[in-house]
Amino acid sequence: MSTMNISLPEALKAFVDEQVQERGYGTSSEYVRELIRKEQDRQHLRGLLLAGAESAPTQPVDATFYEGLRARVRSRALR
């Protein structure tokens, strides 16, 4: 694992230390890694949403669509 040193103003360091203590992280590095992972997830989701918004519609989202979706979910849940 690589190491990265960061400099924080005292107020931000105090905030990180507080989050580590209150949220049960072992170290400030664990807390920062979790923040980075969440940001990666957020950016990935944003990309998916933008790609979906730019794509052409495929079928209408109506009662029939949702009935089929529910049926697929139920059949997978029974496996």
mmCIF file of N, CA, C and O in Angstrom:
data_model
loop_
_atom_site.group_PDB
_atom_site.id
_atom_site.type_symbol
_atom_site.label_atom_id
_atom_site.label_comp_id
_atom_site.label_asym_id
_atom_site.label_seq_id
_atom_site.Cartn_x
_atom_site.Cartn_y
_atom_site.Cartn_z
ATOM 1 N N MET A 1 0.853 -1.173 0.000
ATOM 2 C CA MET A 1 0.000 0.000 0.000
ATOM 3 C C MET A 1 0.896 1.232 0.000
ATOM 4 O O MET A 1 1.887 1.287 0.716
ATOM 5 N N SER A 2 0.541 2.203 -0.795
ATOM 6 C CA SER A 2 1.296 3.451 -0.867
ATOM 7 C C SER A 2 0.920 4.370 0.278
ATOM 8 O O SER A 2 -0.152 4.250 0.859
ATOM 9 N N THR A 3 1.786 5.297 0.546
ATOM 10 C CA THR A 3 1.560 6.272 1.610
ATOM 11 C C THR A 3 1.420 7.652 1.006
ATOM 12 O O THR A 3 2.118 7.995 0.057
ATOM 13 N N MET A 4 0.488 8.439 1.557
ATOM 14 C CA MET A 4 0.300 9.813 1.125
ATOM 15 C C MET A 4 0.158 10.658 2.380
ATOM 16 O O MET A 4 -0.659 10.361 3.250
ATOM 17 N N ASN A 5 0.944 11.688 2.480
ATOM 18 C CA ASN A 5 0.841 12.606 3.613
ATOM 19 C C ASN A 5 0.060 13.830 3.177
ATOM 20 O O ASN A 5 0.269 14.350 2.079
ATOM 21 N N ILE A 6 -0.857 14.273 4.025
ATOM 22 C CA ILE A 6 -1.622 15.479 3.726
ATOM 23 C C ILE A 6 -1.503 16.444 4.897
ATOM 24 O O ILE A 6 -1.336 16.037 6.045
ATOM 25 N N SER A 7 -1.599 17.712 4.578
ATOM 26 C CA SER A 7 -1.572 18.753 5.601
ATOM 27 C C SER A 7 -2.974 19.311 5.746
ATOM 28 O O SER A 7 -3.640 19.586 4.744
ATOM 29 N N LEU A 8 -3.424 19.433 6.970
ATOM 30 C CA LEU A 8 -4.757 19.951 7.256
ATOM 31 C C LEU A 8 -4.666 21.098 8.249
ATOM 32 O O LEU A 8 -3.868 21.038 9.190
ATOM 33 N N PRO A 9 -5.512 22.087 8.084
ATOM 34 C CA PRO A 9 -5.622 23.101 9.140
ATOM 35 C C PRO A 9 -6.110 22.417 10.420
ATOM 36 O O PRO A 9 -6.753 21.367 10.373
ATOM 37 N N GLU A 10 -5.824 22.992 11.530
ATOM 38 C CA GLU A 10 -6.164 22.385 12.819
ATOM 39 C C GLU A 10 -7.654 22.057 12.928
ATOM 40 O O GLU A 10 -8.030 21.010 13.450
ATOM 41 N N ALA A 11 -8.501 22.933 12.398
ATOM 42 C CA ALA A 11 -9.953 22.693 12.488
ATOM 43 C C ALA A 11 -10.351 21.430 11.720
ATOM 44 O O ALA A 11 -11.184 20.650 12.193
ATOM 45 N N LEU A 12 -9.759 21.209 10.540
ATOM 46 C CA LEU A 12 -10.084 20.002 9.777
ATOM 47 C C LEU A 12 -9.512 18.758 10.446
ATOM 48 O O LEU A 12 -10.149 17.706 10.457
ATOM 49 N N LYS A 13 -8.319 18.860 10.989
ATOM 50 C CA LYS A 13 -7.727 17.723 11.707
ATOM 51 C C LYS A 13 -8.598 17.344 12.898
ATOM 52 O O LYS A 13 -8.853 16.166 13.151
ATOM 53 N N ALA A 14 -9.072 18.348 13.630
ATOM 54 C CA ALA A 14 -9.947 18.080 14.774
ATOM 55 C C ALA A 14 -11.232 17.397 14.309
ATOM 56 O O ALA A 14 -11.718 16.461 14.957
ATOM 57 N N PHE A 15 -11.768 17.828 13.178
ATOM 58 C CA PHE A 15 -12.976 17.212 12.643
ATOM 59 C C PHE A 15 -12.718 15.749 12.293
ATOM 60 O O PHE A 15 -13.514 14.873 12.627
ATOM 61 N N VAL A 16 -11.610 15.476 11.604
ATOM 62 C CA VAL A 16 -11.269 14.101 11.242
ATOM 63 C C VAL A 16 -11.103 13.257 12.496
ATOM 64 O O VAL A 16 -11.637 12.147 12.587
ATOM 65 N N ASP A 17 -10.379 13.755 13.470
ATOM 66 C CA ASP A 17 -10.173 13.012 14.723
ATOM 67 C C ASP A 17 -11.510 12.705 15.396
ATOM 68 O O ASP A 17 -11.728 11.603 15.910
ATOM 69 N N GLU A 18 -12.408 13.674 15.372
ATOM 70 C CA GLU A 18 -13.740 13.488 15.972
ATOM 71 C C GLU A 18 -14.517 12.402 15.216
ATOM 72 O O GLU A 18 -15.156 11.546 15.833
ATOM 73 N N GLN A 19 -14.467 12.427 13.891
ATOM 74 C CA GLN A 19 -15.167 11.424 13.089
ATOM 75 C C GLN A 19 -14.607 10.028 13.342
ATOM 76 O O GLN A 19 -15.355 9.055 13.433
ATOM 77 N N VAL A 20 -13.287 9.932 13.447
ATOM 78 C CA VAL A 20 -12.648 8.641 13.719
ATOM 79 C C VAL A 20 -13.157 8.084 15.043
ATOM 80 O O VAL A 20 -13.548 6.918 15.143
ATOM 81 N N GLN A 21 -13.196 8.927 16.049
ATOM 82 C CA GLN A 21 -13.624 8.488 17.378
ATOM 83 C C GLN A 21 -15.116 8.145 17.398
ATOM 84 O O GLN A 21 -15.503 7.087 17.894
ATOM 85 N N GLU A 22 -15.949 9.014 16.833
ATOM 86 C CA GLU A 22 -17.395 8.827 16.916
ATOM 87 C C GLU A 22 -17.908 7.708 16.016
ATOM 88 O O GLU A 22 -18.902 7.063 16.338
ATOM 89 N N ARG A 23 -17.260 7.484 14.886
ATOM 90 C CA ARG A 23 -17.767 6.514 13.921
ATOM 91 C C ARG A 23 -17.049 5.177 13.979
ATOM 92 O O ARG A 23 -17.334 4.288 13.190
ATOM 93 N N GLY A 24 -16.121 5.033 14.897
ATOM 94 C CA GLY A 24 -15.496 3.742 15.120
ATOM 95 C C GLY A 24 -14.398 3.358 14.146
ATOM 96 O O GLY A 24 -14.096 2.175 14.008
ATOM 97 N N TYR A 25 -13.808 4.315 13.472
ATOM 98 C CA TYR A 25 -12.671 4.005 12.609
ATOM 99 C C TYR A 25 -11.445 3.785 13.486
ATOM 100 O O TYR A 25 -11.291 4.413 14.534
ATOM 101 N N GLY A 26 -10.551 2.918 13.050
ATOM 102 C CA GLY A 26 -9.335 2.658 13.807
ATOM 103 C C GLY A 26 -8.329 3.781 13.681
ATOM 104 O O GLY A 26 -7.608 4.095 14.631
ATOM 105 N N THR A 27 -8.276 4.386 12.501
ATOM 106 C CA THR A 27 -7.301 5.449 12.250
ATOM 107 C C THR A 27 -7.918 6.493 11.329
ATOM 108 O O THR A 27 -8.937 6.241 10.665
ATOM 109 N N SER A 28 -7.244 7.630 11.246
ATOM 110 C CA SER A 28 -7.702 8.659 10.316
ATOM 111 C C SER A 28 -7.547 8.175 8.877
ATOM 112 O O SER A 28 -8.320 8.550 8.001
ATOM 113 N N SER A 29 -6.569 7.315 8.613
ATOM 114 C CA SER A 29 -6.396 6.766 7.263
ATOM 115 C C SER A 29 -7.613 5.948 6.853
ATOM 116 O O SER A 29 -8.055 6.022 5.702
ATOM 117 N N GLU A 30 -8.155 5.156 7.763
ATOM 118 C CA GLU A 30 -9.365 4.386 7.454
ATOM 119 C C GLU A 30 -10.518 5.319 7.091
ATOM 120 O O GLU A 30 -11.270 5.062 6.147
ATOM 121 N N TYR A 31 -10.653 6.398 7.827
ATOM 122 C CA TYR A 31 -11.716 7.362 7.579
ATOM 123 C C TYR A 31 -11.551 8.001 6.199
ATOM 124 O O TYR A 31 -12.502 8.071 5.414
ATOM 125 N N VAL A 32 -10.348 8.430 5.885
ATOM 126 C CA VAL A 32 -10.099 9.074 4.592
ATOM 127 C C VAL A 32 -10.300 8.084 3.451
ATOM 128 O O VAL A 32 -10.883 8.426 2.418
ATOM 129 N N ARG A 33 -9.855 6.842 3.612
ATOM 130 C CA ARG A 33 -10.078 5.832 2.578
ATOM 131 C C ARG A 33 -11.569 5.635 2.324
ATOM 132 O O ARG A 33 -12.013 5.513 1.183
ATOM 133 N N GLU A 34 -12.353 5.617 3.395
ATOM 134 C CA GLU A 34 -13.802 5.461 3.243
ATOM 135 C C GLU A 34 -14.404 6.649 2.493
ATOM 136 O O GLU A 34 -15.265 6.480 1.630
ATOM 137 N N LEU A 35 -13.951 7.855 2.798
ATOM 138 C CA LEU A 35 -14.434 9.030 2.071
ATOM 139 C C LEU A 35 -14.100 8.942 0.593
ATOM 140 O O LEU A 35 -14.928 9.264 -0.270
ATOM 141 N N ILE A 36 -12.901 8.481 0.275
ATOM 142 C CA ILE A 36 -12.486 8.353 -1.124
ATOM 143 C C ILE A 36 -13.322 7.292 -1.825
ATOM 144 O O ILE A 36 -13.765 7.491 -2.964
ATOM 145 N N ARG A 37 -13.558 6.158 -1.167
ATOM 146 C CA ARG A 37 -14.399 5.108 -1.771
ATOM 147 C C ARG A 37 -15.812 5.627 -2.048
ATOM 148 O O ARG A 37 -16.390 5.344 -3.103
ATOM 149 N N LYS A 38 -16.363 6.382 -1.109
ATOM 150 C CA LYS A 38 -17.704 6.940 -1.311
ATOM 151 C C LYS A 38 -17.721 7.900 -2.483
ATOM 152 O O LYS A 38 -18.681 7.933 -3.259
ATOM 153 N N GLU A 39 -16.671 8.692 -2.640
ATOM 154 C CA GLU A 39 -16.593 9.618 -3.762
ATOM 155 C C GLU A 39 -16.475 8.853 -5.077
ATOM 156 O O GLU A 39 -17.092 9.233 -6.080
ATOM 157 N N GLN A 40 -15.703 7.777 -5.088
ATOM 158 C CA GLN A 40 -15.608 6.945 -6.291
ATOM 159 C C GLN A 40 -16.983 6.382 -6.650
ATOM 160 O O GLN A 40 -17.379 6.401 -7.821
ATOM 161 N N ASP A 41 -17.708 5.882 -5.657
ATOM 162 C CA ASP A 41 -19.055 5.346 -5.887
ATOM 163 C C ASP A 41 -19.990 6.429 -6.416
ATOM 164 O O ASP A 41 -20.777 6.198 -7.337
ATOM 165 N N ARG A 42 -19.888 7.623 -5.844
ATOM 166 C CA ARG A 42 -20.737 8.738 -6.265
ATOM 167 C C ARG A 42 -20.452 9.106 -7.713
ATOM 168 O O ARG A 42 -21.371 9.299 -8.509
ATOM 169 N N GLN A 43 -19.185 9.168 -8.070
ATOM 170 C CA GLN A 43 -18.830 9.512 -9.445
ATOM 171 C C GLN A 43 -19.271 8.415 -10.423
ATOM 172 O O GLN A 43 -19.723 8.719 -11.524
ATOM 173 N N HIS A 44 -19.145 7.162 -10.013
ATOM 174 C CA HIS A 44 -19.585 6.056 -10.865
ATOM 175 C C HIS A 44 -21.094 6.139 -11.084
ATOM 176 O O HIS A 44 -21.578 6.015 -12.218
ATOM 177 N N LEU A 45 -21.845 6.351 -10.013
ATOM 178 C CA LEU A 45 -23.297 6.472 -10.125
ATOM 179 C C LEU A 45 -23.678 7.658 -11.004
ATOM 180 O O LEU A 45 -24.572 7.553 -11.851
ATOM 181 N N ARG A 46 -22.991 8.766 -10.834
ATOM 182 C CA ARG A 46 -23.260 9.952 -11.662
ATOM 183 C C ARG A 46 -23.041 9.627 -13.136
ATOM 184 O O ARG A 46 -23.836 10.001 -13.997
ATOM 185 N N GLY A 47 -21.959 8.910 -13.428
ATOM 186 C CA GLY A 47 -21.693 8.511 -14.802
ATOM 187 C C GLY A 47 -22.793 7.628 -15.373
ATOM 188 O O GLY A 47 -23.215 7.799 -16.523
ATOM 189 N N LEU A 48 -23.266 6.686 -14.560
ATOM 190 C CA LEU A 48 -24.356 5.815 -15.003
ATOM 191 C C LEU A 48 -25.636 6.608 -15.253
ATOM 192 O O LEU A 48 -26.343 6.377 -16.241
ATOM 193 N N LEU A 49 -25.923 7.543 -14.358
ATOM 194 C CA LEU A 49 -27.128 8.360 -14.527
ATOM 195 C C LEU A 49 -27.037 9.232 -15.776
ATOM 196 O O LEU A 49 -28.015 9.359 -16.526
ATOM 197 N N LEU A 50 -25.866 9.820 -16.002
ATOM 198 C CA LEU A 50 -25.701 10.646 -17.200
ATOM 199 C C LEU A 50 -25.800 9.803 -18.465
ATOM 200 O O LEU A 50 -26.422 10.220 -19.449
ATOM 201 N N ALA A 51 -25.203 8.621 -18.448
ATOM 202 C CA ALA A 51 -25.294 7.731 -19.612
ATOM 203 C C ALA A 51 -26.746 7.334 -19.861
ATOM 204 O O ALA A 51 -27.205 7.293 -21.012
ATOM 205 N N GLY A 52 -27.474 7.059 -18.801
ATOM 206 C CA GLY A 52 -28.888 6.716 -18.948
ATOM 207 C C GLY A 52 -29.706 7.878 -19.477
ATOM 208 O O GLY A 52 -30.575 7.701 -20.326
ATOM 209 N N ALA A 53 -29.400 9.073 -18.994
ATOM 210 C CA ALA A 53 -30.136 10.249 -19.452
ATOM 211 C C ALA A 53 -29.862 10.542 -20.923
ATOM 212 O O ALA A 53 -30.735 11.050 -21.635
ATOM 213 N N GLU A 54 -28.663 10.216 -21.390
ATOM 214 C CA GLU A 54 -28.296 10.476 -22.782
ATOM 215 C C GLU A 54 -28.757 9.367 -23.725
ATOM 216 O O GLU A 54 -28.761 9.553 -24.937
ATOM 217 N N SER A 55 -29.141 8.219 -23.179
ATOM 218 C CA SER A 55 -29.524 7.096 -24.041
ATOM 219 C C SER A 55 -30.952 7.276 -24.556
ATOM 220 O O SER A 55 -31.764 7.978 -23.965
ATOM 221 N N ALA A 56 -31.205 6.608 -25.652
ATOM 222 C CA ALA A 56 -32.542 6.669 -26.246
ATOM 223 C C ALA A 56 -33.508 5.818 -25.426
ATOM 224 O O ALA A 56 -33.128 4.779 -24.890
ATOM 225 N N PRO A 57 -34.746 6.245 -25.330
ATOM 226 C CA PRO A 57 -35.742 5.442 -24.620
ATOM 227 C C PRO A 57 -35.936 4.099 -25.327
ATOM 228 O O PRO A 57 -35.845 4.014 -26.550
ATOM 229 N N THR A 58 -36.193 3.063 -24.551
ATOM 230 C CA THR A 58 -36.353 1.744 -25.137
ATOM 231 C C THR A 58 -37.800 1.272 -25.107
ATOM 232 O O THR A 58 -38.300 0.752 -26.078
ATOM 233 N N GLN A 59 -38.445 1.420 -23.991
ATOM 234 C CA GLN A 59 -39.841 1.001 -23.885
ATOM 235 C C GLN A 59 -40.527 1.888 -22.869
ATOM 236 O O GLN A 59 -39.881 2.455 -21.990
ATOM 237 N N PRO A 60 -41.821 2.028 -22.969
ATOM 238 C CA PRO A 60 -42.522 2.882 -22.006
ATOM 239 C C PRO A 60 -42.487 2.272 -20.604
ATOM 240 O O PRO A 60 -42.499 1.058 -20.434
ATOM 241 N N VAL A 61 -42.386 3.153 -19.633
ATOM 242 C CA VAL A 61 -42.420 2.717 -18.241
ATOM 243 C C VAL A 61 -43.854 2.908 -17.766
ATOM 244 O O VAL A 61 -44.260 3.998 -17.372
ATOM 245 N N ASP A 62 -44.603 1.813 -17.841
ATOM 246 C CA ASP A 62 -46.007 1.841 -17.457
ATOM 247 C C ASP A 62 -46.283 0.656 -16.530
ATOM 248 O O ASP A 62 -45.363 -0.023 -16.078
ATOM 249 N N ALA A 63 -47.533 0.393 -16.266
ATOM 250 C CA ALA A 63 -47.910 -0.697 -15.353
ATOM 251 C C ALA A 63 -47.379 -2.037 -15.848
ATOM 252 O O ALA A 63 -46.903 -2.859 -15.055
ATOM 253 N N THR A 64 -47.418 -2.260 -17.141
ATOM 254 C CA THR A 64 -46.923 -3.527 -17.703
ATOM 255 C C THR A 64 -45.422 -3.683 -17.444
ATOM 256 O O THR A 64 -44.957 -4.769 -17.097
ATOM 257 N N PHE A 65 -44.680 -2.611 -17.618
ATOM 258 C CA PHE A 65 -43.241 -2.640 -17.353
ATOM 259 C C PHE A 65 -42.980 -3.056 -15.901
ATOM 260 O O PHE A 65 -42.160 -3.922 -15.627
ATOM 261 N N TYR A 66 -43.685 -2.416 -14.960
ATOM 262 C CA TYR A 66 -43.465 -2.717 -13.544
ATOM 263 C C TYR A 66 -43.919 -4.126 -13.177
ATOM 264 O O TYR A 66 -43.304 -4.777 -12.338
ATOM 265 N N GLU A 67 -44.966 -4.605 -13.780
ATOM 266 C CA GLU A 67 -45.410 -5.986 -13.525
ATOM 267 C C GLU A 67 -44.335 -6.975 -13.954
ATOM 268 O O GLU A 67 -44.022 -7.933 -13.238
ATOM 269 N N GLY A 68 -43.738 -6.739 -15.111
ATOM 270 C CA GLY A 68 -42.663 -7.606 -15.590
ATOM 271 C C GLY A 68 -41.436 -7.525 -14.699
ATOM 272 O O GLY A 68 -40.790 -8.545 -14.403
ATOM 273 N N LEU A 69 -41.119 -6.329 -14.244
ATOM 274 C CA LEU A 69 -39.984 -6.143 -13.336
ATOM 275 C C LEU A 69 -40.210 -6.885 -12.022
ATOM 276 O O LEU A 69 -39.328 -7.592 -11.530
ATOM 277 N N ARG A 70 -41.405 -6.759 -11.464
ATOM 278 C CA ARG A 70 -41.723 -7.471 -10.223
ATOM 279 C C ARG A 70 -41.630 -8.981 -10.410
ATOM 280 O O ARG A 70 -41.129 -9.699 -9.550
ATOM 281 N N ALA A 71 -42.112 -9.464 -11.541
ATOM 282 C CA ALA A 71 -42.059 -10.910 -11.817
ATOM 283 C C ALA A 71 -40.611 -11.390 -11.884
ATOM 284 O O ALA A 71 -40.278 -12.455 -11.343
ATOM 285 N N ARG A 72 -39.745 -10.623 -12.537
ATOM 286 C CA ARG A 72 -38.331 -11.011 -12.612
ATOM 287 C C ARG A 72 -37.683 -11.018 -11.229
ATOM 288 O O ARG A 72 -36.922 -11.914 -10.895
ATOM 289 N N VAL A 73 -38.005 -10.039 -10.416
ATOM 290 C CA VAL A 73 -37.442 -9.975 -9.065
ATOM 291 C C VAL A 73 -37.923 -11.155 -8.237
ATOM 292 O O VAL A 73 -37.144 -11.805 -7.541
ATOM 293 N N ARG A 74 -39.211 -11.463 -8.315
ATOM 294 C CA ARG A 74 -39.760 -12.583 -7.558
ATOM 295 C C ARG A 74 -39.131 -13.913 -7.985
ATOM 296 O O ARG A 74 -38.801 -14.743 -7.152
ATOM 297 N N SER A 75 -38.944 -14.100 -9.281
ATOM 298 C CA SER A 75 -38.374 -15.362 -9.756
ATOM 299 C C SER A 75 -36.933 -15.507 -9.310
ATOM 300 O O SER A 75 -36.483 -16.612 -8.998
ATOM 301 N N ARG A 76 -36.189 -14.431 -9.221
ATOM 302 C CA ARG A 76 -34.804 -14.497 -8.752
ATOM 303 C C ARG A 76 -34.740 -14.713 -7.235
ATOM 304 O O ARG A 76 -33.829 -15.342 -6.744
ATOM 305 N N ALA A 77 -35.724 -14.179 -6.523
ATOM 306 C CA ALA A 77 -35.738 -14.330 -5.067
ATOM 307 C C ALA A 77 -36.016 -15.784 -4.663
ATOM 308 O O ALA A 77 -35.610 -16.219 -3.602
ATOM 309 N N LEU A 78 -36.702 -16.507 -5.509
ATOM 310 C CA LEU A 78 -37.045 -17.902 -5.213
ATOM 311 C C LEU A 78 -35.891 -18.852 -5.471
ATOM 312 O O LEU A 78 -35.942 -20.003 -5.057
ATOM 313 N N ARG A 79 -34.867 -18.409 -6.151
ATOM 314 C CA ARG A 79 -33.730 -19.286 -6.461
ATOM 315 C C ARG A 79 -32.868 -19.545 -5.270
ATOM 316 O O ARG A 79 -32.686 -18.923 -4.358
#
